[in-house]
Coordinates of C-alpha atoms and ligand atoms in Angstrom, one line a residue:
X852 CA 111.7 88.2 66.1
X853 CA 108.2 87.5 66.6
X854 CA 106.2 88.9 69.9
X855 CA 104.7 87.0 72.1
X856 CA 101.0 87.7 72.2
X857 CA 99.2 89.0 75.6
X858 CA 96.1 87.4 76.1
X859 CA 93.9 90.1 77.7
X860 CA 90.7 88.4 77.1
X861 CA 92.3 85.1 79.2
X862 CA 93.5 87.0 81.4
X863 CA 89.9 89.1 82.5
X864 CA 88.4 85.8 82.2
X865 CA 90.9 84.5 85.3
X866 CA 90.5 88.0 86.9
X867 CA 86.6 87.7 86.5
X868 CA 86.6 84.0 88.2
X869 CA 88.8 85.3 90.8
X870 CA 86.7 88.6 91.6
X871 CA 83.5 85.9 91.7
X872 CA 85.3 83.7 94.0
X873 CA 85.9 87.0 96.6
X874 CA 82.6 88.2 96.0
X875 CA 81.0 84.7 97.1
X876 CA 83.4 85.1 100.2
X877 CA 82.0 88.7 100.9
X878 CA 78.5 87.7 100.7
X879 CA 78.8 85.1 102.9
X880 CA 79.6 87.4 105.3
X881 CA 76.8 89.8 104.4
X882 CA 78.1 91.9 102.1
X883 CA 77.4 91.6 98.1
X884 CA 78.8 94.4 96.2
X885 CA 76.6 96.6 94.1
X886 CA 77.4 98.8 91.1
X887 CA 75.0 101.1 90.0
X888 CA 75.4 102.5 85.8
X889 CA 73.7 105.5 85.5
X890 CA 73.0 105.8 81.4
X891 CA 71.8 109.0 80.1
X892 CA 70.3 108.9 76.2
X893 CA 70.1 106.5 74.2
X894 CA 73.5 106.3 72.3
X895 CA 74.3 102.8 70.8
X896 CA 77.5 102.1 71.6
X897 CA 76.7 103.2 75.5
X898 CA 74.2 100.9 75.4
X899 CA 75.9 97.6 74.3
X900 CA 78.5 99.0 77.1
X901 CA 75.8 99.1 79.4
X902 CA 74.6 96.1 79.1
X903 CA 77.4 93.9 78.8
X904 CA 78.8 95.6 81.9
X905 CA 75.2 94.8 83.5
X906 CA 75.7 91.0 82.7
X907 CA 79.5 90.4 83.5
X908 CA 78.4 92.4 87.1
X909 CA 75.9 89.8 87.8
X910 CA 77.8 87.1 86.4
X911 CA 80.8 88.2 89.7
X912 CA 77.9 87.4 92.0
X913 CA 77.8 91.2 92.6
X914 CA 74.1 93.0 92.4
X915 CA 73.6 95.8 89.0
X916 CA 71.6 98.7 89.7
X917 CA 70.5 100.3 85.6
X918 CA 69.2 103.8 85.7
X919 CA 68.5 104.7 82.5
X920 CA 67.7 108.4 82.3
X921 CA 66.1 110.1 78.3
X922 CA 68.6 112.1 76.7
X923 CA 66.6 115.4 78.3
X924 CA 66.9 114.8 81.5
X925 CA 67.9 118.3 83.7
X926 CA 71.4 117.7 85.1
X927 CA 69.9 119.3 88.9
X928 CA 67.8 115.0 88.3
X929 CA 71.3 113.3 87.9
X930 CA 72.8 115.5 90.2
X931 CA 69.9 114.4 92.7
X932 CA 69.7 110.5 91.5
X933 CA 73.6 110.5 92.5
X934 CA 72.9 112.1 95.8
X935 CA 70.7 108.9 96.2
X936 CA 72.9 106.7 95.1
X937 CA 75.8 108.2 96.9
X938 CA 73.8 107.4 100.4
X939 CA 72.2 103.9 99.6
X940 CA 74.7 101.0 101.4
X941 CA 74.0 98.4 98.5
X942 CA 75.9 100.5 95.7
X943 CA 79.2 100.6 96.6
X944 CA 80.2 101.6 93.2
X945 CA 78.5 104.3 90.7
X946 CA 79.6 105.0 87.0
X947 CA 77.8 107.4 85.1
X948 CA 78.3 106.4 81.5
X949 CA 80.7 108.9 79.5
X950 CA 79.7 111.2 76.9
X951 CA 76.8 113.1 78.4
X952 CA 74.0 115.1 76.6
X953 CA 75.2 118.6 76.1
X954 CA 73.3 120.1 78.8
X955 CA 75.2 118.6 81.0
X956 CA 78.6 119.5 82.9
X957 CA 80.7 115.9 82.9
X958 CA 83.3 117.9 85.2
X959 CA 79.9 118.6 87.8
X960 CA 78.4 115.5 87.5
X961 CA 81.4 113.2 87.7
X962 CA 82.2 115.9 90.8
X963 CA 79.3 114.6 92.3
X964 CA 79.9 111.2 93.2
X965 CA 81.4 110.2 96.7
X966 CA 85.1 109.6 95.5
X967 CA 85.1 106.2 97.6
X968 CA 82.4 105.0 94.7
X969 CA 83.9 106.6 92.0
X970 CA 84.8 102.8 90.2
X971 CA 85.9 104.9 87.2
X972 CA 88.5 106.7 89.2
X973 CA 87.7 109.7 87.2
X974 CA 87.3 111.8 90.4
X975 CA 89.8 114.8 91.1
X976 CA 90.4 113.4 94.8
X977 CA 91.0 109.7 92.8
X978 CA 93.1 111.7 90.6
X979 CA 95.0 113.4 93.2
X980 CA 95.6 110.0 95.5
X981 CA 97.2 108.4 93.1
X982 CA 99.2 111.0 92.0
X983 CA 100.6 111.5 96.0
X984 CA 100.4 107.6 96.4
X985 CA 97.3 106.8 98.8
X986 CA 95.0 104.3 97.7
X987 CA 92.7 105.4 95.5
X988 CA 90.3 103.8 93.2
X989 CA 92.4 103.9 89.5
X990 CA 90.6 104.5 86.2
X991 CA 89.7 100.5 85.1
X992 CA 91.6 100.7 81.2
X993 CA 94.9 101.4 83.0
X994 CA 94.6 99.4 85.7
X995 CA 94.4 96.4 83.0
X996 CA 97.1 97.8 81.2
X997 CA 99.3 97.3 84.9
X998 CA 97.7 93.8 85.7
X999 CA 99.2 92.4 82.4
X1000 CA 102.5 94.5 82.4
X1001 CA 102.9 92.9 86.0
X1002 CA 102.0 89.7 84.7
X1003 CA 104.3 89.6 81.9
X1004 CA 107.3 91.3 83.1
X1005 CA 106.9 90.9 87.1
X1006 CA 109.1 93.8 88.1
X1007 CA 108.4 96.8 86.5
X1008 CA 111.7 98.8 88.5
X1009 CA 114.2 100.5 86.2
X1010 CA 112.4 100.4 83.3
X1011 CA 111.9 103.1 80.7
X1012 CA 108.3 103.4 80.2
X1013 CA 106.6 105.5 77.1
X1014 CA 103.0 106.6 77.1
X1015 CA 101.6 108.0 74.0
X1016 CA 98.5 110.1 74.8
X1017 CA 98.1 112.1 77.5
X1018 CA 93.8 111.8 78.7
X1019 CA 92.7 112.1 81.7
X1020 CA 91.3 108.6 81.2
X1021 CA 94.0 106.9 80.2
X1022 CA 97.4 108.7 79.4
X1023 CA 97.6 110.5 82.8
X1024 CA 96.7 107.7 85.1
X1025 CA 98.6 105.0 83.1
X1026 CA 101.8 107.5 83.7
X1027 CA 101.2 107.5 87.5
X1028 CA 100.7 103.3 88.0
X1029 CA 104.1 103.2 86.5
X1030 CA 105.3 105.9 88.6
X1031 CA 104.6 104.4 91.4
X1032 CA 105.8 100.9 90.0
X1033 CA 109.2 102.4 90.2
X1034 CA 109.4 102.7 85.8
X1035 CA 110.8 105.8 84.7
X1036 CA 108.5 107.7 82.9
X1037 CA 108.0 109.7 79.5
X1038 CA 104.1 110.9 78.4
X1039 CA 104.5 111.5 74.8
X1040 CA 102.0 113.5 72.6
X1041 CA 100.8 114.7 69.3
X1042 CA 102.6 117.7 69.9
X1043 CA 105.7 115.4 70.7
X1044 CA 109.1 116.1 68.8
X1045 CA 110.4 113.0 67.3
X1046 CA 107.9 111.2 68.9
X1047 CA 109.8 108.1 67.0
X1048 CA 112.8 108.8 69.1
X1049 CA 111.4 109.0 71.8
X1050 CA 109.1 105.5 71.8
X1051 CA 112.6 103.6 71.4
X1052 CA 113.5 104.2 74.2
X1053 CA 110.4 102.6 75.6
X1054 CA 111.3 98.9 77.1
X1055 CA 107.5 99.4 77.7
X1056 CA 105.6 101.1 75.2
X1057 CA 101.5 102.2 76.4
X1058 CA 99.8 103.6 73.2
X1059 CA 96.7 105.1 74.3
X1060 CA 96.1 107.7 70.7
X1061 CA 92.8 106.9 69.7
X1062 CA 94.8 107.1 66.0
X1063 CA 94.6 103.4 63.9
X1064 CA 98.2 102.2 63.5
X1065 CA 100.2 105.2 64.3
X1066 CA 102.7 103.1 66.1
X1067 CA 104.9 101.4 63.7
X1068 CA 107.8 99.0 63.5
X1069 CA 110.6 101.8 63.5
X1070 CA 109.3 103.2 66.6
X1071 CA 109.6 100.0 68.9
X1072 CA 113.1 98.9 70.5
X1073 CA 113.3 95.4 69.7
X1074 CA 112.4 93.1 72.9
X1075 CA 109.8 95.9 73.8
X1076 CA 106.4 95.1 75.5
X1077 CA 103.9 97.0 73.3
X1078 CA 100.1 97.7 75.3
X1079 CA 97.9 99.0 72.7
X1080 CA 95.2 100.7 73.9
X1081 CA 93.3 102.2 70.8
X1082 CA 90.2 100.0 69.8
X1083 CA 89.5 102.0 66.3
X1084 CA 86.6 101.3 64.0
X1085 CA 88.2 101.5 60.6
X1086 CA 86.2 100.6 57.1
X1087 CA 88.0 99.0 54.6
X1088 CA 86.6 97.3 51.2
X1089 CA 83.2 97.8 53.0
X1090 CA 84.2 96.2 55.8
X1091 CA 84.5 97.6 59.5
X1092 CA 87.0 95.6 61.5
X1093 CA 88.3 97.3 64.9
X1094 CA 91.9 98.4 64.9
X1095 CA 94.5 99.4 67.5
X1096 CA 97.1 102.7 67.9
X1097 CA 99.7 100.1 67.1
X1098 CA 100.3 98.5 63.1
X1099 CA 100.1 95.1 64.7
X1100 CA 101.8 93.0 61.7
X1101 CA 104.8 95.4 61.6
X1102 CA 106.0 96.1 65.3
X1103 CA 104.6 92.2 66.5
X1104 CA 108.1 91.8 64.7
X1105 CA 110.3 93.7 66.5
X1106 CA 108.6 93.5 69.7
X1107 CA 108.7 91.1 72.8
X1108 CA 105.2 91.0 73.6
X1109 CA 102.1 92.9 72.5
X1110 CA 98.6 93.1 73.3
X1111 CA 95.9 92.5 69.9
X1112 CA 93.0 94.3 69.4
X1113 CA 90.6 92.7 69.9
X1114 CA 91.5 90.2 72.9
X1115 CA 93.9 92.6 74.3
X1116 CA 93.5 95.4 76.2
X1117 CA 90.0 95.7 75.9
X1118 CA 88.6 92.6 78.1
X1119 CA 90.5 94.4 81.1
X1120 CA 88.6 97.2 81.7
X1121 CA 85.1 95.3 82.2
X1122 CA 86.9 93.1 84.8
X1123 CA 88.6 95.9 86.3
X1124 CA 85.6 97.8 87.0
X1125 CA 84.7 94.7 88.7
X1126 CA 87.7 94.9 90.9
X1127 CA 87.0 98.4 91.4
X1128 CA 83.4 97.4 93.0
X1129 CA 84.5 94.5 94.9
X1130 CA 87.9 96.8 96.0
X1131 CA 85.0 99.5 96.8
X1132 CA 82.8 97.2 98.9
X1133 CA 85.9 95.9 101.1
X1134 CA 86.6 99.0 101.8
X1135 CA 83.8 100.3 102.7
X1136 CA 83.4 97.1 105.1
X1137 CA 86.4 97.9 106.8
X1138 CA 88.3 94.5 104.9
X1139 CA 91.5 95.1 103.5
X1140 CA 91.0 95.1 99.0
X1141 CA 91.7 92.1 97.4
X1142 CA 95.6 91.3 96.8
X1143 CA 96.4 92.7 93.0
X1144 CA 93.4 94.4 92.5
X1145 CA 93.6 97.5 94.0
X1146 CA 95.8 100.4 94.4
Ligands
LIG1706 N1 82.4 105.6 78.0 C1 83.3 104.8 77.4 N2 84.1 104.2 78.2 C2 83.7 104.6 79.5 C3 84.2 104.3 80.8 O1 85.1 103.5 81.0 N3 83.6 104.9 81.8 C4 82.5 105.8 81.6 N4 82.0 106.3 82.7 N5 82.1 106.1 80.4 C5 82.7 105.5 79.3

């Protein structure tokens, strides 16, 4: 058998046009939803992050507030730009770009924003509403990873679901949305016994490792629907290509449907920060969230 491939970058690019359409909606009545990224240093990768998430905002229509703080900066000046943020009515949404210098305390700082613009969902009182099922903004990566398991499978009920990893990011939320979507549930680990059992049982498998090809063939039940999460910079012959958790050419023979890296999983989690903001704004305007896009 050969999977069917899940298109993640299509897919964003439809939830993208549909988040623009909402936000046009919302600002005629007033309202255009703001994000604020809060960058502190000057690490590369953050900063392509950073900007591409400052282009696809304004690209939705929605208005992109850039703080970008030196790598010195005294976390008591974060602490006090987010109080600022956390009162101004045009940012509905606030992420402070992860990894931090070392003086600061991630746990503090992320602590610090109001949790109802917390579009990371990496608050403990996000955490905690999703985990007793009240709407809660949901960490963007797994959020995608639901959006295109809903899309490709429509009901989620019954089903075994496997999760490989177990972040706070990632792993721990991703275990929850299928919770709550009725799956039943298994968070693997690398501490796991026979993690290979275990993954076949998986009708849907989430690998979320951060370990290049660690899922292979003789871990995935044939028919399964594979979501690799892993986006893994490997060199080879002096080359660096960007790799998944899953060895793509073996299990997209087994499986039902699998996501690729790139083009898979990754395009979601722009767009669902999106969703997050516009989700975010409607709330905080008293609208109901847009259907699909929020939890
Ligand atoms: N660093 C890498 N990815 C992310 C993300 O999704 N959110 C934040 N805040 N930092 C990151």
């Amino acid at each position: 058998m050969t999977a069917a491939i899940i298109d993640g970058k299509g897919f964003a690019a439809g939830l993208r046009a549909r988040i623009a359409g909402q936000v046009a909606a919302l600002a005629a009545r007033g309202v255009v939803p703001g994000l604020a990224v809060v960058l502190v240093g000057a690490d590369p990768a953050s900063q392509v992050y950073v900007r591409n998430k400052g282009i696809q905002t304004r690209e939705a229509g929605m208005a992109s507030f850039e703080h970008l703080l030196p790598a010195d900066t005294a976390e008591a000046d974060l602490l006090a730009l987010i109080a600022r943020l956390n009162a101004d009515p045009a940012v509905h949404g606030i992420l402070v770009q992860l990894p931090l210098p070392p003086q600061m305390d991630a746990a503090r700082v992320i602590g610090a924003i109001d949790p109802a613009k917390d579009v990371d969902g990496f608050h403990v009182t996000n955490a905690g509403r999703l985990a007793v099922g009240l709407p809660a903004m949901v960490p963007c990566t797994p959020l995608g990873c639901l959006m295109l398991l809903k899309d490709r499978l429509g009901s989620l009920s019954g089903l075994e679901a496997v999760v490989v990893g177990r972040s706070n990011i990632v792993g721990k939320p991703m275990a929850q949305l299928l919770l709550a979507a009725d799956c039943t549930v298994t968070v693997a680990h690398s501490r796991s016994r026979d993690l290979a059992a275990i993954c076949r049982r998986a009708d849907i498998l989430v690998a979320a490792v951060g370990r290049p090809g660690m899922i292979t063939a003789d871990m995935v039940k044939p028919g399964a629907t594979v979501i690799d999460v892993g986006i893994n910079r490997v060199k080879t012959e002096g080359r660096t290509r960007l790799v998944g958790d899953v060895d793509f050419a073996g299990v997209a023979q087994v499986a039902g449907a699998i996501t690729p890296v790139p083009g898979g999983v990754g395009p979601m989690t722009i767009a669902c920060l999106l969703a997050n903001t516009l989700t975010a704004a409607c709330r905080a305007n008293g609208l109901p969230p847009p259907e699909g896009m929020a939890v």
